[in-house]
Each structure stands twice: as C-alpha cells, then as structure tokens.
C-alpha positions as semicolon CSV with decimal commas, in nm:
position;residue;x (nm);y (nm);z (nm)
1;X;8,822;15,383;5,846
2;X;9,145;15,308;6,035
3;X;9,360;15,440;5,772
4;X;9,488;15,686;6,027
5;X;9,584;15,406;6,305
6;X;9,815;15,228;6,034
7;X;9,955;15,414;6,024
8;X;12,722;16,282;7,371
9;X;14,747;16,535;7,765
10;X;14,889;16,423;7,978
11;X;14,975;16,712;8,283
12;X;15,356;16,721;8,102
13;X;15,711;16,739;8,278
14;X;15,533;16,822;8,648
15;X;15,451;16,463;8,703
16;X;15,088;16,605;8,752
17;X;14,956;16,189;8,648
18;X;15,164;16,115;8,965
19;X;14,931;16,271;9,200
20;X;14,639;16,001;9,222
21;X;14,840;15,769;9,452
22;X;14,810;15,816;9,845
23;X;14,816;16,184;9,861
24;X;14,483;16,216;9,663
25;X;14,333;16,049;9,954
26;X;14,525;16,176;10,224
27;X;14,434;16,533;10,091
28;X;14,088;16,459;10,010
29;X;13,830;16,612;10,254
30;X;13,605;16,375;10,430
31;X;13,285;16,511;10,229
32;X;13,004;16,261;10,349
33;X;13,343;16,013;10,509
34;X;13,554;15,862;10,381
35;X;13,430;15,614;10,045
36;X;13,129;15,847;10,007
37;X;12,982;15,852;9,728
38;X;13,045;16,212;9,666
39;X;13,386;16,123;9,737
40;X;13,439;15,827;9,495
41;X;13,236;16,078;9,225
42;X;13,534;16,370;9,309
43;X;13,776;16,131;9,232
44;X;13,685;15,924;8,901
45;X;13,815;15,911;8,585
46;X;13,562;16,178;8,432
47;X;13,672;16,428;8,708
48;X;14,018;16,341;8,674
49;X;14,015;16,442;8,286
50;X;13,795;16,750;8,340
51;X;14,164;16,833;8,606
52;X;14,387;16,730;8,324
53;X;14,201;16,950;8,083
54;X;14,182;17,258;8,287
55;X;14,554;17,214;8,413
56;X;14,589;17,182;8,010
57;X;14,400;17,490;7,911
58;X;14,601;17,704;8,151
59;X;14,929;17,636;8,060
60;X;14,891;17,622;7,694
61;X;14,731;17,967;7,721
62;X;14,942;18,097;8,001
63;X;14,655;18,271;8,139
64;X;14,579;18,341;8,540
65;X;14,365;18,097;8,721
66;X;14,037;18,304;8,696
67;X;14,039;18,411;8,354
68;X;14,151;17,991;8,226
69;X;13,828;17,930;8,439
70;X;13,610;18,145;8,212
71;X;13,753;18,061;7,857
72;X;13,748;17,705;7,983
73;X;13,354;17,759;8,075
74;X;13,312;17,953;7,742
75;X;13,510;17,662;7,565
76;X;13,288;17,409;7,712
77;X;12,972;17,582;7,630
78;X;13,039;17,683;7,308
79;X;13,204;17,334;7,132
80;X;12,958;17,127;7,256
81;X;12,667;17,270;7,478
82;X;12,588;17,516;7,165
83;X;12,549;17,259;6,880
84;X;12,323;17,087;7,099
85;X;12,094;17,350;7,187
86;X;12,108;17,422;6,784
87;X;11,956;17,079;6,775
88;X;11,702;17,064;7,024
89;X;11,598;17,420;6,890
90;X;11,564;17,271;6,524
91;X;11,358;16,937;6,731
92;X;11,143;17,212;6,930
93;X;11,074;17,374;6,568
94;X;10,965;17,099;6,369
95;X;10,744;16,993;6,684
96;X;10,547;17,334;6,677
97;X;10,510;17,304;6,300
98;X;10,347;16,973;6,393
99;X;10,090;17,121;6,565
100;X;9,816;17,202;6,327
101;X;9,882;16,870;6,166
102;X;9,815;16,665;6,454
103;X;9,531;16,903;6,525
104;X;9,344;16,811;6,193
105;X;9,397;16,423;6,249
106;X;9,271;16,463;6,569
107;X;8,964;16,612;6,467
108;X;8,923;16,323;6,205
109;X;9,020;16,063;6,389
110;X;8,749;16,190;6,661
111;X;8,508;16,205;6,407
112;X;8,587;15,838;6,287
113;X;8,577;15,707;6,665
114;X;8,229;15,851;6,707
115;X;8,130;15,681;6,433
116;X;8,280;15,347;6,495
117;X;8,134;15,369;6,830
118;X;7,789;15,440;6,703
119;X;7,803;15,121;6,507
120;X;7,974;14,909;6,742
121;X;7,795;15,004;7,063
122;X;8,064;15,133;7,278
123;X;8,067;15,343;7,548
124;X;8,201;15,718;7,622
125;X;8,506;15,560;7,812
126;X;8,555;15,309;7,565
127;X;8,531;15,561;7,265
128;X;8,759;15,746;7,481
129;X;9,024;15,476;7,518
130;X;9,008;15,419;7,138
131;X;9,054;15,763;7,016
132;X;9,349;15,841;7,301
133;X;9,478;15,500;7,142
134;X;9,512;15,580;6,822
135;X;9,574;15,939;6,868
136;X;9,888;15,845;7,051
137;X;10,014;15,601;6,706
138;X;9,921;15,885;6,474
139;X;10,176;16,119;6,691
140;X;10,433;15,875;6,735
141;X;10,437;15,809;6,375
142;X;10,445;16,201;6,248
143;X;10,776;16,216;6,527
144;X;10,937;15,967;6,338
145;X;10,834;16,075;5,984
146;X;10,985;16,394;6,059
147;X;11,282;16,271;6,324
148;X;11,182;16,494;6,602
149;X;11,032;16,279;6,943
150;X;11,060;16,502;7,199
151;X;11,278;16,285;7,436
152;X;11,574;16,405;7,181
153;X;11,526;16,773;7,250
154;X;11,696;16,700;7,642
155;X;11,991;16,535;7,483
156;X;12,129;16,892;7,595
157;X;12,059;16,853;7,953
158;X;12,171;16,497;7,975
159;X;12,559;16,607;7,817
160;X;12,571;16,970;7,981
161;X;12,496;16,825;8,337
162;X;12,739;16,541;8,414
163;X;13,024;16,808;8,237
164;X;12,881;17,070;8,451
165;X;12,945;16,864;8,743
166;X;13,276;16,704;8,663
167;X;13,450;17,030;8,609
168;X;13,251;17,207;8,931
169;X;13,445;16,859;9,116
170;X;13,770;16,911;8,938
171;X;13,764;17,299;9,015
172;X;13,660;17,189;9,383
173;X;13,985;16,921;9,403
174;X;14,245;17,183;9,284
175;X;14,069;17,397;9,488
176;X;14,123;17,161;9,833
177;X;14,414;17,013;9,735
178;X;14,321;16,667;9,644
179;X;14,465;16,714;9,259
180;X;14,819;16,853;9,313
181;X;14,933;17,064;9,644
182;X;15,062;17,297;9,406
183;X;14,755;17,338;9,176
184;X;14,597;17,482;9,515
185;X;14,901;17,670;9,555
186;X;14,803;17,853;9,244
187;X;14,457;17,871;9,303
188;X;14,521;18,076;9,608
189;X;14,646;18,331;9,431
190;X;14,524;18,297;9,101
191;X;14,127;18,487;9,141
192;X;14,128;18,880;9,078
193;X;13,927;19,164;9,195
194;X;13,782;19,107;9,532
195;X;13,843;18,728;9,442
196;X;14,178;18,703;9,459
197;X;14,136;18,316;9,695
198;X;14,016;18,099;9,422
199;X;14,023;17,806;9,707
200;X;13,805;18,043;9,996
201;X;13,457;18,112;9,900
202;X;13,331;18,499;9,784
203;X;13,316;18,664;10,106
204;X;13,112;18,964;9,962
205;X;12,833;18,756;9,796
206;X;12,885;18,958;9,449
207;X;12,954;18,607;9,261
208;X;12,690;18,451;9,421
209;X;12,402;18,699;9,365
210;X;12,522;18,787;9,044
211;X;12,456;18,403;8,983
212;X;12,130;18,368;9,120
213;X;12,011;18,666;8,886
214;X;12,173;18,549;8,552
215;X;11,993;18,243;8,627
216;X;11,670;18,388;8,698
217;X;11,700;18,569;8,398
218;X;11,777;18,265;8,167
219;X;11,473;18,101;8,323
220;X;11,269;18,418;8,269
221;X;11,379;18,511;7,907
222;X;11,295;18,145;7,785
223;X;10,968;18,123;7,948
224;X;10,855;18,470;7,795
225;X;10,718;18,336;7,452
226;X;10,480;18,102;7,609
227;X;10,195;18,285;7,640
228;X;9,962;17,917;7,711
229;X;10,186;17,702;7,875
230;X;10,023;17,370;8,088
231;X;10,077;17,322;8,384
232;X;10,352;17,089;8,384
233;X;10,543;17,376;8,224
234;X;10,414;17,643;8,494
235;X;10,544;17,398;8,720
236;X;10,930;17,352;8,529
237;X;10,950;17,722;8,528
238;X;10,870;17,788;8,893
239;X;11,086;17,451;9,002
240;X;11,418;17,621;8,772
241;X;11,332;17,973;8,965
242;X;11,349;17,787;9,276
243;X;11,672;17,639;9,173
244;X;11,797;17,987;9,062
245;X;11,744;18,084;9,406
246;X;11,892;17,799;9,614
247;X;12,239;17,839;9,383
248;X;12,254;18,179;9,584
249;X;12,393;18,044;9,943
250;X;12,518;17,704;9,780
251;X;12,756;17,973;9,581
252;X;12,846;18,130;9,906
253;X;12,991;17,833;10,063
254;X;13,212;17,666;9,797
255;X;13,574;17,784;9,653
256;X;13,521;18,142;9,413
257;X;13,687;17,917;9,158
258;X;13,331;17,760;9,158
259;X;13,120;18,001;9,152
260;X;13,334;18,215;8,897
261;X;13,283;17,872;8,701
262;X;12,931;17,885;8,729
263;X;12,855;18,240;8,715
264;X;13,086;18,233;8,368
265;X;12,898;17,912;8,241
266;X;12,538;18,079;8,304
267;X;12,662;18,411;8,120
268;X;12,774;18,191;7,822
269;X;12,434;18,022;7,820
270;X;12,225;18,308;7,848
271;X;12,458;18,439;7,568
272;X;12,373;18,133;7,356
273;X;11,996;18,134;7,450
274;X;12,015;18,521;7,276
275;X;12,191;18,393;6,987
276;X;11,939;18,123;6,919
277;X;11,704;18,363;6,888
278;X;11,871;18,550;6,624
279;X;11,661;18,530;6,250
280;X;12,005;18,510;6,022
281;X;12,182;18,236;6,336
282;X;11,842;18,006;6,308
283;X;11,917;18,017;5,947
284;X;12,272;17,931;5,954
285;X;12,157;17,627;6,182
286;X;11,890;17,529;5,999
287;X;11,613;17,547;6,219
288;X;11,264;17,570;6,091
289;X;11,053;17,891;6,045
290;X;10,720;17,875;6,269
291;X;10,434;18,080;6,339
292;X;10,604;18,234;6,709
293;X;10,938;18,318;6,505
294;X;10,947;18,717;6,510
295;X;11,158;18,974;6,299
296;X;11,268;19,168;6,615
297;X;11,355;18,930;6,869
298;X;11,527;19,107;7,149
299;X;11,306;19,405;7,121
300;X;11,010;19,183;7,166
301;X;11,215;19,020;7,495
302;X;11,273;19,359;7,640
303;X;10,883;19,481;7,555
304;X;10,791;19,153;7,711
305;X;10,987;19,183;8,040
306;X;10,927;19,535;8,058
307;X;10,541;19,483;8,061
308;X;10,560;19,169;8,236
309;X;10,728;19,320;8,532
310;X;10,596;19,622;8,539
311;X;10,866;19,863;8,386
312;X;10,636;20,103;8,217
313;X;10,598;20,466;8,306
C-alpha cells in the first residue's frame, strides 16, 4: 500500500585602476555617512568591475555615454539574463506537465490513506497529516526524477538582481564622481535628446514614466495566461505593480544615466519575455510543449489585454 511513499581589463593607459585611493572617498557622497553600508556596497569589488566593464565597453566601441549605457544593458541581458530565463521557462514547463501526474497520485494516494485509516483507526486530522505527508515525498520525488524543483526556476532573479544593482552603483559613481573626475566629466555631456546631463536626473519625467509603464507592462503581459492563479500569486502580481509604480519618482531623483539604464534593461526584458513566447524560439531552447502553449502567441496577448482592459468597441 505505500508503494507511492517509497518512493551564476584593466581601464588601459588612463591610470583609471589608480582612482580607488583617497579620492574615491574624498569624492564619494555621504549616502547614509560616511562607512554606510550603501556606501561600502558603492564601492566593492563587484561595483568596481561592473565601472571597469562599462569604462571598457565604451571605449572599445567608441560610442557616446548614453548609447554604451544601452548596448551595455542589452549586453547584460542578453549573455546571461536570457539563457536563464530559457531555463527557468524549460523548469516552469516540465512543472505544468507535472500537473496531471501529481493529480492522479494524489487521488490514489487519498484513496489509500482512507483506507489505511479505516483499518488503523485514525482520525480526520491524522489521515490528514498522513496523506499531506506523503503527498509532499511523492512531489519531491517526481521534481527530482524530472530535474525541475521549483526553487531553480528563481536562479534568474537571484543573478539578474545583484548585476542589476552593481551596474545601477557603478553608473551612480561615474555619475558623482567617485570612479574617475573625468568619467563624470564625460557623463555630463555624454546623454542625448532632452538628456543630455547623464550625472543630473530627467527633469521632464519622460525616462521615468516611460519606466514605470514598461514595467507595468512586463508585469501585466506575464500575468495574462493565468487565468486561476492563488493567492500568493494575486499577491506577487499586485506587490511587482506596486514596485512598477514606486520606480516612477525613485527614477526622478537619481542621475538619467540610471534611469536610461533601467528604462533600457526593462525594454530588453520585456523584449526577451516576447521572445520566450515565440513557438519556433521555445523549440530552439528546448522547452517543453504544454497544454497553455498557443500557435498565435502575441495575438492572443493583445486579445487578452484588449479585453482585459477594456479596449473593445
């Protein structure tokens, strides 16, 4: 009967290495005082590498500021945020296609807890604690028969969020000065457009807003094929609209050359999240067929948003 419960170059001839000797902290705003934690995060050796990269990136491409800011965020996104998401979309796949299966040995092992109980005398919350017992082995073992425990699919999040936030901190230093006087020098004249300060932030709120709505519609597009979703999820949703939101006046007060970083990293994302929705690019990745793939993808988005916020004529 319990057959079922066995069961993540060097700066070159400018000296740039030079610069993290007393003028990094003499230029270094007081963010929090002095030995802050967001101050000793600004200047460690992961920030310091995200600088020497971007410094990098620019001069090998001999681009302007702004536009070495979005290739850079592109760069990122696409060499290593992208194979990730590939992955956890693959995970997310074989999960769903678990579903029936664990909804069959559920039913089974219900059926064999009922009986056990019958014979055995226990009670409803005893039965209870059995069957969520086992119920919880079977699970664990079908994640590792087919390599696909959930905790794997946020292997994304925990990679794109500390390099989110070391290059945000290295665009902030060369933005402020405390990378290289002359980095800032170039910042201040490297934006475009009605951006031209990279180091003042976007007077006119167009960076900003236009963040807060690519965002919004990142969080909106991947919540629109879940027509039952718990309420943990209801609640994920609504938290990452919040977010969306907030990024709005946080935008508005830091250098342009972060918010054109994060305006250009969301656009690359939402990009990606398209892509990954693509028939013939799940295919190329390898990712699993299941019952919610559909044949027309971004027609079925649009429908969807169209409908959902009420578009129709």
């Amino acid at each position: 009967m319990w057959r079922l419960a066995r069961g993540w170059g060097s700066r070159g001839a400018r000296g740039w290495g030079a610069r993290r000797g007393p003028l990094t902290v003499a230029a270094a705003p007081a963010s929090g005082g002095p030995g802050s934690w967001y101050e000793r995060l600004a200047q460690s050796s992961a920030v310091h590498w995200a600088e020497d990269g971007l410094v990098a990136l620019q001069a090998a491409a001999g681009l302007p500021w702004w536009a070495a800011i979005v290739c850079g965020a592109a760069l990122l996104r696409t060499a290593v945020t992208l194979p990730l998401a590939a992955h956890q979309s693959r995970l997310l796949a074989k999960l769903e296609n678990l579903q029936p299966e664990i909804k069959k040995l559920a039913e089974c092992l219900r059926y064999e807890v009922s009986v056990r109980g019958k014979q055995v005398g226990w009670s409803k919350k005893a039965a209870r604690f059995h069957f969520k017992k086992n119920l919880r082995r079977i699970i664990t073992e079908l994640y590792v028969r087919d390599n696909c425990h959930p905790f794997k699919a946020t292997l994304v999040m925990w990679v794109q969020l500390p390099m989110w936030v070391c290059v945000s901190l290295a665009l902030r230093n060369c933005s402020v000065g405390a990378a290289d006087p002359e980095v800032q020098e170039q910042f201040s004249a490297g934006g475009a457009l009605w951006f031209t300060d990279l180091t003042a932030p976007d007077s006119t709120w167009i960076l900003p807003v236009s963040l807060g709505l690519v965002n919004l519609l990142i969080v909106e597009v991947f919540a629109l094929p879940k027509m039952k979703v718990s309420r943990f999820q209801k609640f994920v949703t609504n938290f990452f609209r919040v977010v969306s939101v907030v990024m709005i006046p946080v935008a508005a007060t830091v250098p342009s050359s972060m918010a054109l970083y994060w305006l250009s990293s969301s656009c690359v994302g939402l990009s990606h999240n398209l892509l990954l929705r693509s028939p013939t690019f799940r295919r190329l990745c390898r990712i699993p067929r299941t019952s919610s793939d559909s044949a027309t993808p971004y027609r079925d988005i649009v429908s969807a948003l169209t409908a959902r916020y009420g578009f129709k004529k």
